[in-house]
XYZ file of C-alpha atoms in Angstrom:
596
model
C 140.200 79.503 123.775
C 138.047 79.591 121.024
C 138.982 80.624 117.295
C 139.567 84.361 116.562
C 136.406 86.339 115.927
C 136.080 86.582 112.118
C 134.487 89.788 112.291
C 137.217 91.414 114.034
C 140.499 92.465 111.762
C 143.291 90.289 112.086
C 145.623 90.400 115.070
C 148.858 91.334 113.288
C 148.888 95.136 112.548
C 150.512 96.645 109.234
C 154.100 98.378 109.983
C 154.186 102.108 110.714
C 154.885 102.800 107.025
C 151.716 101.372 105.876
C 149.660 104.036 103.800
C 147.391 106.069 105.778
C 149.391 105.619 109.351
C 151.190 108.324 110.922
C 153.964 106.363 112.506
C 152.141 104.292 114.839
C 153.892 100.953 114.864
C 152.545 97.579 115.423
C 153.416 97.328 119.336
C 152.076 100.818 119.726
C 148.867 100.109 117.919
C 148.464 97.269 119.970
C 149.112 98.706 123.249
C 146.084 101.070 122.349
C 143.893 98.336 121.300
C 144.245 96.749 124.676
C 143.517 99.750 126.637
C 140.709 100.411 124.475
C 139.002 97.119 125.628
C 140.179 97.589 129.213
C 138.393 100.886 129.172
C 135.201 99.436 127.447
C 134.850 97.211 130.247
C 136.483 99.320 133.196
C 135.973 103.102 132.629
C 137.896 103.764 135.804
C 140.997 102.756 133.586
C 140.549 105.754 131.209
C 143.622 107.503 132.565
C 145.804 104.383 131.544
C 144.395 104.836 127.981
C 145.240 108.758 128.149
C 148.986 107.859 129.485
C 149.424 105.006 126.609
C 147.835 107.229 123.850
C 149.454 110.517 124.697
C 153.004 108.743 125.200
C 152.577 107.969 121.371
C 150.641 111.147 120.319
C 152.636 113.914 121.720
C 155.800 113.089 119.689
C 153.711 112.975 116.388
C 152.113 116.215 117.239
C 155.222 117.778 118.012
C 156.713 116.454 114.841
C 153.551 117.504 112.699
C 153.194 114.038 111.345
C 150.237 113.492 109.570
C 148.781 117.294 109.618
C 145.411 117.692 111.228
C 144.732 113.916 111.367
C 147.892 112.778 112.972
C 146.295 109.268 114.725
C 143.257 108.882 112.691
C 144.498 105.363 111.896
C 142.147 103.074 110.068
C 143.189 99.820 111.388
C 141.928 101.442 114.913
C 138.485 102.255 113.863
C 136.928 98.825 114.064
C 138.299 98.525 117.560
C 137.051 101.955 118.489
C 133.424 101.064 117.243
C 133.357 97.815 118.718
C 134.746 99.112 122.321
C 132.158 101.778 121.994
C 129.465 99.420 121.682
C 130.849 97.443 124.910
C 130.933 100.681 126.610
C 127.312 101.301 125.883
C 126.534 98.099 127.698
C 128.569 98.658 130.601
C 127.659 100.086 134.093
C 130.114 100.133 137.201
C 129.753 98.648 140.206
C 131.794 97.891 143.424
C 131.866 98.812 146.914
C 132.134 96.846 150.437
C 128.763 95.586 150.385
C 127.164 91.958 150.154
C 127.031 90.029 146.989
C 123.564 90.730 145.825
C 124.127 94.415 146.652
C 126.989 94.587 144.382
C 124.781 93.147 141.451
C 121.679 95.081 142.272
C 123.874 98.357 140.659
C 124.076 96.200 137.416
C 120.640 96.142 136.146
C 120.561 95.325 132.416
C 124.042 93.520 131.712
C 124.414 89.925 132.609
C 126.937 89.558 135.898
C 127.828 87.234 138.570
C 130.321 86.946 141.393
C 132.372 83.858 141.917
C 135.586 82.848 143.797
C 137.094 80.744 141.284
C 135.827 77.547 142.576
C 133.391 75.172 140.276
C 130.415 77.448 141.040
C 128.827 80.807 140.902
C 128.159 82.503 144.384
C 125.406 84.765 143.066
C 124.163 86.303 139.692
C 121.619 89.133 138.916
C 118.360 88.823 136.780
C 119.996 89.741 133.534
C 122.703 86.973 133.874
C 119.716 84.332 134.713
C 117.860 85.123 131.396
C 121.005 85.639 129.125
C 123.189 82.708 130.547
C 120.434 80.496 131.992
C 122.275 80.306 135.408
C 121.147 80.642 138.945
C 122.619 81.360 142.280
C 124.867 78.080 143.061
C 124.869 77.023 139.470
C 128.215 75.433 138.285
C 130.473 77.556 135.910
C 130.046 74.557 133.644
C 126.606 75.895 132.976
C 127.600 79.068 131.226
C 127.162 78.809 127.399
C 130.812 78.674 126.482
C 133.079 75.968 125.347
C 134.498 73.944 128.205
C 138.267 75.040 127.729
C 136.701 78.757 127.723
C 134.795 78.167 131.054
C 137.856 76.723 132.562
C 140.130 79.713 131.402
C 137.630 81.878 132.759
C 137.578 79.829 136.251
C 141.427 80.498 136.352
C 141.159 84.143 135.858
C 138.430 84.597 138.406
C 140.391 82.774 141.040
C 143.580 84.872 140.533
C 141.712 88.172 140.675
C 139.675 87.013 143.750
C 143.078 86.269 145.503
C 144.815 89.292 144.250
C 147.195 87.419 142.179
C 146.320 89.275 139.142
C 145.578 92.831 137.797
C 142.443 94.091 139.546
C 140.785 93.942 136.337
C 141.131 91.243 133.422
C 139.353 91.090 130.307
C 138.508 88.221 128.276
C 136.928 87.537 124.867
C 134.524 84.516 124.570
C 132.279 83.194 122.198
C 128.751 82.131 122.935
C 127.657 78.687 121.959
C 123.951 79.822 122.225
C 124.148 82.787 119.990
C 127.646 82.448 118.083
C 128.371 86.150 119.081
C 131.268 87.241 120.865
C 131.072 87.894 124.549
C 133.209 90.268 126.401
C 133.883 89.329 130.128
C 135.363 91.835 132.592
C 136.509 90.211 135.903
C 137.289 92.428 138.651
C 138.277 92.568 142.411
C 135.232 92.969 144.578
C 134.911 93.149 148.309
C 131.902 91.987 150.200
C 130.940 92.288 153.735
C 132.245 88.780 154.882
C 135.712 89.601 153.371
C 135.254 86.683 151.267
C 137.723 86.295 148.195
C 135.380 87.152 145.247
C 135.640 88.325 141.626
C 132.798 90.448 139.932
C 132.411 89.068 136.302
C 130.417 91.876 133.880
C 129.488 90.845 130.733
C 128.384 92.483 127.542
C 125.353 90.332 127.301
C 122.207 92.709 127.706
C 118.610 92.141 128.946
C 115.648 94.408 128.482
C 114.476 95.148 131.913
C 110.970 93.832 133.125
C 108.314 96.575 132.710
C 110.683 98.846 130.789
C 108.116 98.919 127.900
C 105.864 101.283 129.766
C 109.007 103.844 130.314
C 109.733 103.894 126.765
C 106.336 104.494 125.651
C 105.538 107.194 128.118
C 108.912 108.882 127.285
C 108.637 108.825 123.797
C 104.973 108.616 122.746
C 105.412 105.299 121.070
C 102.872 102.634 120.164
C 103.001 99.082 121.536
C 104.267 97.800 118.123
C 106.966 100.346 117.976
C 108.177 99.736 121.630
C 108.651 96.190 120.239
C 110.881 97.314 117.519
C 113.068 99.412 119.891
C 113.415 96.535 122.146
C 114.801 94.154 119.337
C 116.849 97.280 118.029
C 118.439 97.654 121.356
C 119.191 94.071 122.105
C 121.026 94.112 118.962
C 118.547 92.194 116.587
C 118.888 92.695 112.897
C 115.568 94.321 111.238
C 114.969 90.999 109.275
C 114.954 89.071 112.502
C 112.382 91.642 114.315
C 110.214 91.329 111.250
C 110.429 87.646 111.414
C 109.210 87.393 114.914
C 106.599 89.923 114.302
C 105.071 88.610 111.054
C 105.981 91.666 108.857
C 108.175 92.249 105.886
C 111.407 93.906 106.679
C 110.228 97.010 104.731
C 107.349 97.498 107.076
C 109.485 97.380 110.046
C 112.137 99.918 108.333
C 109.091 102.413 108.186
C 107.947 101.916 111.646
C 111.790 102.429 112.370
C 111.541 105.920 110.604
C 108.777 106.661 112.646
C 110.394 105.806 115.900
C 113.653 107.848 115.009
C 111.413 110.689 114.361
C 109.482 110.562 117.847
C 112.962 109.868 119.514
C 114.469 112.711 117.872
C 117.330 110.649 117.027
C 119.151 110.029 113.441
C 120.228 106.363 113.465
C 119.574 103.196 114.922
C 123.154 103.695 117.262
C 121.782 106.992 118.340
C 118.620 105.409 119.260
C 120.168 102.804 121.218
C 122.401 105.170 123.190
C 119.097 107.202 124.245
C 117.361 104.094 125.301
C 120.058 102.878 127.364
C 120.692 106.236 128.947
C 116.839 105.986 129.714
C 117.354 102.486 130.944
C 119.845 103.483 133.339
C 117.807 106.386 135.059
C 114.637 104.381 135.030
C 116.039 100.977 136.663
C 118.523 102.567 138.908
C 116.912 103.515 142.558
C 117.162 107.115 143.339
C 118.076 108.092 139.684
C 115.118 110.362 139.309
C 116.101 112.629 142.132
C 116.426 116.237 141.172
C 119.433 118.091 141.150
C 117.562 121.214 142.282
C 115.607 122.194 145.623
C 116.239 122.979 149.208
C 119.248 120.542 149.163
C 121.470 122.792 146.736
C 119.598 126.200 148.007
C 118.853 126.789 144.445
C 115.363 127.624 143.374
C 113.839 125.064 141.156
C 113.615 126.620 137.591
C 112.033 124.599 134.909
C 112.993 124.829 131.377
C 110.968 126.696 128.995
C 110.861 125.624 125.031
C 109.729 126.629 121.563
C 109.462 124.608 118.524
C 111.093 125.532 115.457
C 111.358 123.901 112.018
C 110.323 120.365 113.758
C 112.931 120.868 116.493
C 112.704 121.801 120.172
C 114.902 124.722 121.953
C 114.756 124.976 125.531
C 116.150 127.811 127.737
C 116.048 128.912 131.402
C 115.605 132.142 132.926
C 116.321 133.852 136.213
C 117.036 137.586 137.538
C 114.664 140.400 137.040
C 112.095 139.614 134.146
C 112.047 143.303 133.149
C 115.783 143.761 133.490
C 118.485 144.242 130.963
C 119.284 141.266 129.027
C 122.142 139.212 129.805
C 122.583 135.936 127.532
C 124.809 133.540 129.342
C 126.330 130.659 127.617
C 126.907 127.418 129.462
C 130.181 126.078 128.366
C 130.419 122.580 127.213
C 129.835 121.165 130.647
C 126.284 122.473 130.464
C 126.749 125.038 133.521
C 123.475 126.322 133.417
C 123.032 127.540 136.781
C 124.709 130.243 139.337
C 125.534 129.994 142.873
C 122.520 130.986 144.531
C 123.696 134.348 145.815
C 124.474 135.365 142.270
C 121.303 134.269 140.852
C 119.749 136.646 143.733
C 122.222 139.326 142.764
C 121.160 139.311 139.089
C 117.486 140.186 140.221
C 118.735 142.830 142.665
C 121.138 144.354 139.977
C 118.008 144.528 137.215
C 119.437 141.793 134.886
C 117.256 139.210 133.111
C 119.607 136.286 132.717
C 118.750 133.869 129.904
C 120.430 130.565 129.390
C 119.754 128.858 125.959
C 120.478 125.016 125.907
C 122.516 124.152 123.057
C 121.826 121.141 120.715
C 121.841 117.986 122.472
C 121.743 119.614 126.016
C 118.957 118.789 128.123
C 115.655 118.771 126.131
C 117.117 120.716 123.193
C 116.943 118.661 119.868
C 120.100 117.814 118.086
C 121.070 119.655 114.956
C 119.995 118.332 111.477
C 122.341 116.009 109.807
C 125.133 117.447 108.043
C 124.324 121.115 109.557
C 127.504 123.415 110.178
C 127.606 123.165 114.153
C 128.916 126.899 114.514
C 126.400 128.219 112.138
C 123.314 126.261 113.246
C 124.030 126.881 117.027
C 124.109 130.418 116.517
C 120.855 130.253 114.759
C 119.226 128.729 117.777
C 120.666 131.500 120.011
C 119.219 133.974 117.739
C 115.671 132.146 117.581
C 115.478 132.049 121.282
C 116.200 135.664 121.691
C 113.915 136.621 118.604
C 111.199 134.600 120.312
C 111.756 136.500 123.907
C 112.172 139.760 122.074
C 115.574 140.457 123.632
C 117.862 142.918 121.907
C 121.079 144.850 122.774
C 121.896 142.239 125.160
C 125.388 141.523 126.889
C 126.622 138.051 126.118
C 128.635 136.058 128.247
C 130.457 133.003 126.986
C 132.798 130.587 128.792
C 135.445 128.544 127.276
C 135.076 128.012 123.555
C 131.579 129.257 123.696
C 133.485 132.582 122.697
C 132.976 131.502 119.074
C 129.127 131.528 119.467
C 129.049 134.697 121.147
C 131.365 136.549 118.568
C 129.435 134.729 115.425
C 126.142 136.071 116.982
C 127.333 139.454 117.170
C 128.572 139.234 113.576
C 125.588 137.718 112.078
C 123.009 139.499 114.366
C 124.694 142.644 115.709
C 121.100 143.977 116.682
C 121.341 141.211 119.384
C 124.388 141.835 120.925
C 125.600 145.045 122.659
C 128.922 143.657 124.191
C 130.636 140.197 124.591
C 132.121 139.693 128.083
C 134.136 136.372 128.301
C 134.835 134.416 131.408
C 138.029 131.984 131.153
C 137.368 131.947 127.253
C 139.198 129.818 124.884
C 140.541 131.346 121.793
C 141.370 129.229 118.580
C 144.507 127.154 119.340
C 147.028 127.315 116.234
C 150.437 125.230 117.422
C 150.923 121.790 118.866
C 152.959 123.757 121.681
C 149.558 125.395 122.766
C 148.037 121.844 123.153
C 151.114 120.461 125.035
C 150.532 123.291 127.691
C 147.246 122.148 128.573
C 146.530 120.245 131.564
C 146.729 116.391 130.740
C 142.964 115.937 130.683
C 141.940 118.895 128.695
C 144.975 118.014 126.319
C 143.731 114.467 125.871
C 140.197 115.624 124.973
C 141.130 118.515 122.819
C 144.208 117.758 121.020
C 142.216 114.457 119.988
C 139.617 116.423 118.711
C 141.862 118.322 116.563
C 144.455 115.549 115.406
C 142.449 112.218 115.988
C 138.677 113.131 115.789
C 137.539 109.706 114.767
C 138.529 108.360 118.226
C 137.111 111.286 120.205
C 133.569 109.888 120.549
C 134.973 106.907 122.286
C 136.988 108.639 124.469
C 134.106 111.168 125.561
C 131.677 108.184 126.053
C 134.392 106.637 128.129
C 134.539 109.769 130.170
C 130.748 109.975 130.735
C 130.996 106.204 132.159
C 133.640 107.208 134.184
C 131.774 110.256 135.584
C 128.665 107.913 136.378
C 130.852 105.666 138.077
C 132.870 108.154 140.359
C 130.019 110.788 140.493
C 130.207 114.299 139.195
C 131.996 115.794 142.185
C 134.941 112.998 142.278
C 134.875 113.246 138.394
C 135.281 117.106 138.373
C 138.173 116.926 140.514
C 139.812 114.520 138.938
C 139.700 116.201 135.435
C 140.227 119.559 136.898
C 142.847 118.880 139.652
C 145.748 120.581 137.760
C 144.165 124.085 138.523
C 144.393 124.641 142.453
C 142.230 127.588 141.713
C 139.447 125.452 140.356
C 139.873 123.064 143.276
C 139.412 125.881 145.807
C 136.425 127.388 143.819
C 134.889 123.755 143.693
C 135.299 123.381 147.564
C 132.620 126.125 148.056
C 129.401 124.459 148.644
C 127.629 127.117 146.707
C 129.740 126.992 143.745
C 129.818 123.147 143.819
C 125.915 122.901 143.938
C 125.514 125.292 141.063
C 128.240 123.303 138.990
C 126.706 119.673 139.767
C 123.286 120.992 139.659
C 123.420 122.827 136.207
C 125.527 119.751 134.740
C 123.117 117.180 135.589
C 119.924 119.287 134.432
C 121.772 120.267 130.878
C 124.475 117.886 130.237
C 123.542 114.567 131.941
C 119.743 114.968 130.851
C 118.570 110.974 131.360
C 117.116 111.040 127.555
C 119.642 113.518 126.335
C 122.575 113.097 124.431
C 125.417 114.219 126.849
C 128.272 112.484 125.148
C 127.093 113.676 121.441
C 126.734 116.866 122.682
C 130.119 117.187 124.365
C 131.720 115.485 121.207
C 130.248 117.806 118.859
C 131.191 121.015 120.923
C 134.907 119.806 121.383
C 135.212 118.979 117.649
C 133.639 122.534 116.808
C 135.979 124.227 118.960
C 139.096 122.864 117.430
C 138.360 123.789 114.093
C 139.910 127.189 113.201
C 137.498 129.908 113.800
C 140.083 132.715 113.783
C 138.108 134.352 110.886
C 135.039 135.076 113.187
C 137.235 136.645 115.973
C 138.866 138.950 113.350
C 135.365 139.555 111.939
C 133.601 140.756 115.421
C 132.682 144.673 115.569
C 131.217 144.480 119.004
C 133.050 145.330 122.144
C 134.970 142.326 123.486
C 136.134 142.320 127.048
C 137.654 138.930 128.433
C 138.438 138.050 131.748
C 141.224 135.148 131.775
C 142.448 133.037 134.714
C 145.995 132.656 135.755
C 145.369 129.004 136.422
C 143.077 127.897 133.501
C 144.287 124.134 132.804
C 142.710 124.721 129.338
C 143.840 128.233 128.300
C 147.333 128.977 130.021
C 148.527 132.757 130.412
C 151.159 132.112 127.799
C 148.808 130.795 125.177
C 146.430 133.547 125.698
C 149.322 136.149 125.449
C 150.485 134.611 122.181
C 146.894 134.541 120.767
C 146.622 138.310 122.033
C 149.186 139.260 119.126
C 146.828 137.992 116.317
C 143.815 139.542 118.013
C 144.717 143.004 119.235
C 141.017 144.258 119.300
C 140.250 141.987 122.319
C 140.469 143.487 125.557
C 141.888 140.946 127.957
C 142.769 141.001 131.637
C 144.029 138.245 133.904
C 142.326 137.582 137.147
C 144.823 136.039 140.021
C 143.967 132.850 141.490
C 141.270 131.784 139.133
C 140.851 129.092 136.509
C 138.114 127.683 134.345
C 135.414 128.401 137.099
C 136.607 132.116 137.042
C 132.895 133.355 136.907
C 131.406 131.084 139.621
C 134.470 132.254 141.866
C 134.380 136.042 140.943
C 130.841 136.543 139.895
C 130.722 140.128 141.842
C 133.449 141.540 139.754
C 131.970 139.950 136.793
C 128.693 141.350 137.257
C 130.353 144.774 137.944
C 131.997 144.520 134.548
C 128.276 143.804 133.140
C 127.016 147.011 134.401
C 129.999 148.937 133.105
C 129.474 147.491 129.851
C 125.679 148.318 129.943
C 126.403 151.847 130.942
C 129.388 152.415 128.544
C 127.213 151.357 125.276
C 123.872 152.701 126.631
């Protein structure tokens, strides 16, 4: 193999007593690093990272070691950042298909299939451009040292024959560019059943004709698009400037204009947005709308306003002249209701307004340094002021409760009452995290105790969701709640959940992972003061099978917040509203009558 990458931290880790560490020993930290790179190249292995991480995190949380930043280990940071870059460049592909069919699902990362013999069975366009290879080329044609090629060939052979793990990750150095290339070797089954391995690399290629898509999506000039292309492919500003015959300062000025037009705040954020657009633009069928006759849901186009240079979107349904109901969409972006519920809103004389929060759908992100809770609350108020809404019933889900209560404190004229569905109250103790189902605990406990690793975890979750599909992903993450699984089996509920999330959280040019990360970080800060300060009537309907807010935890927190009116609904979980919407709308009407 080649010499260690000088840009990576040295392999040996400091001992558990090193300053700033929270009890992670050398072997523990090394195991986590290994799983980080495994997940970066194969997001399906995210659950393995969960198991390894939780095996080390849970005892530290229970002991209180490290306070609120138990696992923020500086020696992990470079690996988290690097793994995040690789994850941005990865797109899963597998299935029982032909060799080229498998490669067709990988439009932007250099990939090929081989059996461990001397040659390459087939490769995609990105591999032809990045590595200079073609179908049938010898493995020796790859731009790596001969000993590295031989090691890669041996791994391909073992994986293809089932003599190794289903996925193996290698780090090689390119002789062409001098940069490190991560190669993920995984088993793939094809129609002819020949033993083959799929090799996916981190080498990225700009798809043919993608310039026009980028220009149309963001309103960029041809020169600006060239700069976006260079940044996306990892070229330094000085190299882009040299290739264009311009000064580095000129390119930096143009880059500032690009960030403004794309409503991004950094080169890293710009690359994430472009890669997301690339996936949507280059994958056949990816532009299909989640709404329409297939789901039974009426198509609803978002409306928008601009405020202080930002775009705020919302959707509406129900009775346009009805009593206002402000619905909050949870961190999953659940902006749609089951079709019968949307029709019932009109029949009951309810005007349902669903603002899309920062980074969801086409709503702009928040300014750098903005307080998330305060800024999101201001966005809600801005949409309501724009629409002339007053005295509304506000319906939050999960930790959206903090936005609803904060809105009632800062703008009491806007809020008649708060009716929460399967809400989350501010967790206080490690024990309250331990009661959560494993996926919810993995996300939220790290938001509180290890916030620096959370962006990678969320990004990996989004990659896993793309690979599995939203339905399979939802079942995987919420499988600990039989009530939620039963609700999700209802086609109308499933259509509303999948359609809403696709329109809001998985918007192709949006920042879904960034949005979800910010939501989780905000939810795990202590917002007890907001709960205490609210004067509006607050009615909370909680599920007895909520994987995130178990009954015992809610009962513990009810002691701290006796002014909240809380009831538990049998056989419900996080999808409480979707499963029991007739009862919830009955509660809405009672609140409207009681406070008339």
